[in-house]
CSV table of C-alpha atoms in Angstrom, one decimal:
chain,number,residue,atom,x,y,z
A,1,MET,CA,22.5,-3.7,-15.8
A,2,ASN,CA,22.6,-0.6,-18.1
A,3,GLY,CA,19.3,-1.7,-19.7
A,4,LEU,CA,17.5,-2.3,-16.5
A,5,PHE,CA,15.2,0.7,-16.9
A,6,ALA,CA,15.7,1.3,-20.6
A,7,ARG,CA,12.0,0.9,-21.3
A,8,THR,CA,11.1,3.2,-18.4
A,9,GLU,CA,13.5,5.9,-19.6
A,10,ARG,CA,12.2,5.5,-23.1
A,11,LEU,CA,8.7,6.5,-21.8
A,12,VAL,CA,9.6,9.2,-19.2
A,13,GLY,CA,13.0,10.4,-20.3
A,14,ALA,CA,16.3,10.6,-18.4
A,15,GLU,CA,15.0,13.4,-16.1
A,16,GLY,CA,11.8,11.5,-15.3
A,17,LEU,CA,13.8,8.3,-14.4
A,18,SER,CA,16.2,10.4,-12.2
A,19,ARG,CA,13.1,11.6,-10.3
A,20,LEU,CA,11.9,8.1,-9.7
A,21,GLN,CA,15.3,6.9,-8.7
A,22,ALA,CA,15.7,9.9,-6.2
A,23,ALA,CA,12.3,9.6,-4.6
A,24,ARG,CA,12.0,8.4,-1.0
A,25,VAL,CA,8.8,6.2,-0.4
A,26,ILE,CA,7.6,4.5,2.8
A,27,LEU,CA,5.0,1.8,2.5
A,28,PHE,CA,3.0,0.5,5.4
A,29,GLY,CA,1.6,-3.0,4.9
A,30,THR,CA,3.0,-5.6,2.5
A,31,GLY,CA,0.0,-7.9,2.3
A,32,GLY,CA,-2.3,-8.4,-0.7
A,33,VAL,CA,-2.2,-4.8,-1.7
A,34,GLY,CA,1.1,-3.5,-0.4
A,35,SER,CA,3.3,-6.3,-1.8
A,36,TRP,CA,2.2,-5.7,-5.3
A,37,CYS,CA,2.5,-2.0,-4.9
A,38,ALA,CA,6.1,-2.6,-3.7
A,39,GLU,CA,7.0,-4.7,-6.6
A,40,ALA,CA,5.5,-2.2,-9.1
A,41,LEU,CA,7.5,0.7,-7.5
A,42,ILE,CA,10.8,-1.0,-7.7
A,43,ARG,CA,10.3,-2.3,-11.2
A,44,SER,CA,9.4,1.3,-12.2
A,45,GLY,CA,12.7,2.7,-10.9
A,46,ILE,CA,11.9,3.9,-7.4
A,47,GLY,CA,15.3,4.1,-5.7
A,48,HIS,CA,14.5,4.3,-2.1
A,49,LEU,CA,11.8,2.2,-0.5
A,50,THR,CA,11.1,1.5,3.2
A,51,MET,CA,8.5,-1.3,3.9
A,52,VAL,CA,6.8,-1.7,7.3
A,53,ASP,CA,4.8,-4.8,8.3
A,54,PRO,CA,4.8,-6.9,11.5
A,55,ASP,CA,3.6,-10.1,10.0
A,56,ASP,CA,5.1,-13.4,9.0
A,57,VAL,CA,3.9,-15.2,5.9
A,58,ASP,CA,0.9,-17.4,6.7
A,59,VAL,CA,-0.5,-20.2,4.5
A,60,THR,CA,-3.8,-18.2,4.1
A,61,ASN,CA,-1.7,-15.4,2.4
A,62,ILE,CA,-0.8,-17.6,-0.5
A,63,ASN,CA,-3.9,-16.9,-2.6
A,64,ARG,CA,-3.0,-13.2,-3.0
A,65,GLN,CA,0.2,-11.9,-1.5
A,66,LEU,CA,3.4,-11.6,-3.4
A,67,PRO,CA,5.8,-12.9,-0.8
A,68,ALA,CA,3.6,-15.9,0.2
A,69,THR,CA,4.5,-19.3,-1.2
A,70,THR,CA,4.6,-22.7,0.5
A,71,ALA,CA,8.4,-22.2,0.9
A,72,THR,CA,8.1,-18.9,2.7
A,73,VAL,CA,5.4,-19.7,5.3
A,74,GLY,CA,6.6,-18.5,8.7
A,75,GLN,CA,9.2,-16.0,7.4
A,76,PRO,CA,8.8,-12.2,7.8
A,77,LYS,CA,6.9,-10.7,4.9
A,78,VAL,CA,9.1,-7.7,4.6
A,79,GLU,CA,12.3,-9.8,4.6
A,80,VAL,CA,11.0,-12.1,1.9
A,81,LEU,CA,9.9,-9.2,-0.2
A,82,ARG,CA,13.1,-7.3,0.3
A,83,LYS,CA,15.1,-10.3,-1.0
A,84,ARG,CA,12.9,-10.5,-4.1
A,85,LEU,CA,13.0,-6.8,-4.8
A,86,LEU,CA,16.8,-6.7,-4.5
A,87,GLU,CA,16.9,-9.4,-7.1
A,88,ILE,CA,15.0,-7.1,-9.4
A,89,ASN,CA,17.2,-4.1,-8.8
A,90,PRO,CA,20.3,-4.8,-6.6
A,91,SER,CA,21.2,-1.1,-6.6
A,92,ALA,CA,17.9,-0.1,-4.9
A,93,ASP,CA,17.9,1.2,-1.3
A,94,ILE,CA,15.4,-1.1,0.4
A,95,THR,CA,14.7,-1.1,4.1
A,96,ALA,CA,12.6,-3.8,5.7
A,97,LEU,CA,11.1,-3.1,9.1
A,98,GLN,CA,9.1,-5.9,10.7
A,99,GLU,CA,7.2,-3.6,13.0
A,100,ARG,CA,3.7,-2.5,13.4
A,101,TYR,CA,2.6,1.1,13.0
A,102,GLU,CA,1.2,2.5,16.1
A,103,LYS,CA,0.4,6.1,17.2
A,104,GLY,CA,3.5,7.6,18.9
A,105,ARG,CA,6.0,5.2,17.2
A,106,ASP,CA,8.6,7.3,15.2
A,107,PHE,CA,9.2,6.2,11.7
A,108,GLY,CA,10.6,9.5,10.5
A,109,LEU,CA,7.8,10.2,8.1
A,110,GLY,CA,9.0,13.8,7.6
A,111,GLY,CA,12.0,12.4,5.7
A,112,TYR,CA,9.9,10.8,2.9
A,113,ASP,CA,8.5,12.2,-0.3
A,114,ILE,CA,5.6,9.7,-0.4
A,115,ILE,CA,3.8,7.8,2.3
A,116,ILE,CA,1.6,4.9,1.3
A,117,ASP,CA,-1.0,3.4,3.7
A,118,ALA,CA,-1.9,-0.3,2.9
A,119,ILE,CA,-2.7,-1.5,6.4
A,120,ASP,CA,-5.9,-3.2,7.8
A,121,SER,CA,-6.3,-2.1,11.4
A,122,LEU,CA,-8.9,0.7,11.6
A,123,THR,CA,-7.4,2.6,14.5
A,124,ASP,CA,-3.8,2.3,13.2
A,125,LYS,CA,-5.0,3.3,9.7
A,126,MET,CA,-6.7,6.4,11.0
A,127,ASN,CA,-3.7,7.4,13.0
A,128,LEU,CA,-1.3,6.9,10.2
A,129,LEU,CA,-3.4,9.0,7.8
A,130,LEU,CA,-3.6,11.8,10.4
A,131,GLU,CA,0.1,11.7,11.1
A,132,ALA,CA,1.2,11.3,7.4
A,133,SER,CA,-1.1,14.2,6.3
A,134,ALA,CA,0.6,16.5,8.7
A,135,THR,CA,4.0,16.0,6.9
A,136,PRO,CA,5.2,17.6,3.7
A,137,ALA,CA,5.0,14.1,2.0
A,138,GLU,CA,2.3,13.2,-0.4
A,139,VAL,CA,-0.1,10.5,1.0
A,140,PHE,CA,-1.8,7.7,-0.8
A,141,CYS,CA,-4.3,5.2,0.8
A,142,SER,CA,-5.8,1.8,0.0
A,143,LEU,CA,-9.3,1.2,1.3
A,144,GLY,CA,-10.9,-2.3,1.5
A,145,ALA,CA,-10.0,-4.7,-1.2
A,146,ALA,CA,-11.8,-7.9,0.1
A,147,CYS,CA,-15.1,-9.3,-0.8
A,148,LYS,CA,-14.8,-8.2,-4.5
A,149,THR,CA,-14.4,-9.9,-7.8
A,150,ASP,CA,-15.1,-7.3,-10.5
A,151,PRO,CA,-11.8,-5.6,-11.5
A,152,THR,CA,-13.6,-2.8,-13.6
A,153,LYS,CA,-15.0,-1.4,-10.4
A,154,VAL,CA,-11.7,-0.3,-8.8
A,155,ARG,CA,-11.7,3.5,-8.5
A,156,VAL,CA,-9.6,6.4,-7.2
A,157,ALA,CA,-11.0,9.4,-5.4
A,158,GLU,CA,-10.1,11.9,-2.6
A,159,PHE,CA,-10.7,10.2,0.7
A,160,PHE,CA,-13.8,12.1,1.8
A,161,SER,CA,-15.4,11.6,-1.7
A,162,VAL,CA,-15.3,7.9,-1.5
A,163,ARG,CA,-18.6,6.3,-1.4
A,164,GLY,CA,-19.8,2.7,-1.1
A,165,CYS,CA,-16.7,1.4,0.8
A,166,PRO,CA,-17.5,0.2,4.3
A,167,LEU,CA,-13.9,0.7,5.4
A,168,GLY,CA,-13.8,4.3,4.1
A,169,ALA,CA,-17.1,5.1,5.9
A,170,ALA,CA,-15.9,3.6,9.1
A,171,LEU,CA,-12.8,5.6,9.0
A,172,ARG,CA,-14.6,8.9,8.3
A,173,LYS,CA,-17.0,8.1,11.1
A,174,LYS,CA,-14.2,7.4,13.5
A,175,MET,CA,-12.4,10.6,12.5
A,176,ARG,CA,-15.4,12.8,12.9
A,177,ARG,CA,-16.4,11.2,16.3
A,178,GLU,CA,-12.9,11.9,17.6
A,179,ASN,CA,-13.1,15.4,16.0
A,180,THR,CA,-9.8,14.9,14.1
A,181,LEU,CA,-9.4,15.1,10.3
A,182,PRO,CA,-6.5,14.7,7.9
A,183,SER,CA,-4.5,17.9,7.3
A,184,LYS,CA,-4.7,17.7,3.5
A,185,PRO,CA,-6.4,15.8,0.7
A,186,ILE,CA,-5.5,12.1,0.4
A,187,LEU,CA,-6.1,10.1,-2.8
A,188,ALA,CA,-7.6,6.7,-2.0
A,189,VAL,CA,-8.0,3.5,-4.0
A,190,TYR,CA,-11.4,1.8,-3.4
A,191,ASP,CA,-14.1,-0.3,-4.9
A,192,GLU,CA,-17.9,-0.2,-4.3
A,193,GLU,CA,-18.5,-3.8,-4.7
A,194,VAL,CA,-19.2,-5.6,-1.5
A,195,LEU,CA,-19.9,-9.4,-1.8
A,196,PRO,CA,-20.9,-11.8,1.0
A,197,ASN,CA,-18.6,-14.3,2.4
A,198,LEU,CA,-20.0,-17.7,1.5
A,199,GLY,CA,-17.4,-20.0,3.1
A,200,PRO,CA,-16.7,-21.0,6.7
A,201,GLU,CA,-15.4,-18.4,9.2
A,202,GLN,CA,-11.7,-18.2,9.7
A,203,ASP,CA,-9.4,-16.8,12.4
A,204,PRO,CA,-8.5,-13.3,11.3
A,205,GLY,CA,-5.2,-13.3,13.1
A,206,PRO,CA,-3.8,-10.9,15.7
A,207,GLY,CA,-5.1,-7.3,15.5
A,208,LYS,CA,-7.7,-8.0,12.8
A,209,ALA,CA,-11.5,-8.0,13.2
A,210,VAL,CA,-12.5,-10.3,10.5
A,211,ALA,CA,-11.0,-12.6,7.8
A,212,ASN,CA,-12.8,-11.7,4.5
A,213,GLY,CA,-12.6,-13.5,1.2
A,214,THR,CA,-10.2,-12.1,-1.3
A,215,PHE,CA,-8.9,-12.6,-4.9
A,216,VAL,CA,-5.3,-11.7,-6.1
A,217,HIS,CA,-6.6,-9.9,-9.2
A,218,ILE,CA,-8.4,-7.4,-7.0
A,219,THR,CA,-5.6,-6.9,-4.5
A,220,GLY,CA,-3.1,-6.7,-7.3
A,221,ILE,CA,-5.0,-4.0,-9.1
A,222,PHE,CA,-5.3,-2.1,-5.9
A,223,GLY,CA,-1.5,-2.2,-5.4
A,224,PHE,CA,-0.6,-1.4,-9.0
A,225,THR,CA,-3.1,1.6,-8.9
A,226,LEU,CA,-1.4,2.9,-5.8
A,227,ALA,CA,2.0,2.5,-7.5
A,228,GLY,CA,0.6,4.3,-10.6
A,229,LEU,CA,-0.6,7.3,-8.4
A,230,VAL,CA,2.9,7.5,-6.8
A,231,ILE,CA,4.6,7.4,-10.2
A,232,ARG,CA,2.4,10.0,-11.7
A,233,HIS,CA,2.8,12.3,-8.7
A,234,ILE,CA,6.6,12.1,-8.9
A,235,LEU,CA,6.6,12.8,-12.6
A,236,GLY,CA,4.3,15.7,-12.1
A,237,THR,CA,1.4,14.2,-14.1
A,238,ARG,CA,-1.0,13.5,-11.1
A,239,PRO,CA,-4.6,14.1,-12.1
C-alpha cells in the first residue's frame, strides 16, 4: 500500500499529501454530484470523510450516480459508497450517515475543515449553507446539474455572483425574502445551460419537487470540480 498515493505525492509533495490526509470533510448528498465528489476526494488522499444522505439506491439513479447499479438497488447510498471507498483506501476514516439534513439537527459542523453541499431540497440547501457559513469551515456548494449536456459550460463563482442558474436564483430569492444571508463567501459550481425535459414526467421521489433529466458526464464534472476546489483550498492554491 506504500504506493497508493505515490502519484499524488509526486505532484504535491509530502507536506501537501499530509495536509490532504489530515483534512476533515463532510459531504451532504451522495447522488449524481456528491458520489463522484466523494470518490475523487478519497482517491486524492483525503483521510477523513463523513457522508450524509437519507436515500436508498433507486433504479432511476443508475444513469448518473456512482453507487447505483442493478445489484445495489434498494441499498443505502452511503453504505454502498462507503464500501467502495474503503476498497480504494482501507486506511481512510469514512463515516456513512443515512440521515437527512434538516435545520436544527446537529451534525457537529464546527468539527470539520470543509463542508460540501450537494443536496437538492431548496429549504434544506438554504439552511445548510446558512449554518455551514457560520462555522470556521470552508464551504463549497453545487447548484443545479440537471437539464444540461454541454460540459464546457460548467463554471465556478461566488454564490451571489452566479447567473443563469434557476436553483441559484431561487436560493438567493428565498434568502432575501427571509432576510438571512450566508455569513461568508461560498464558492459554487454551476452551469448556465437549461434545456427542456422532452420525455414523460416521472415521480421525483420524497422531498423533491421535480425529476429533471440528467447525464452522468455533467453530474460527474460537477462532482470532480467540487473535489478540485476542496483540494486546492487544502493545499493553499485556491483561486
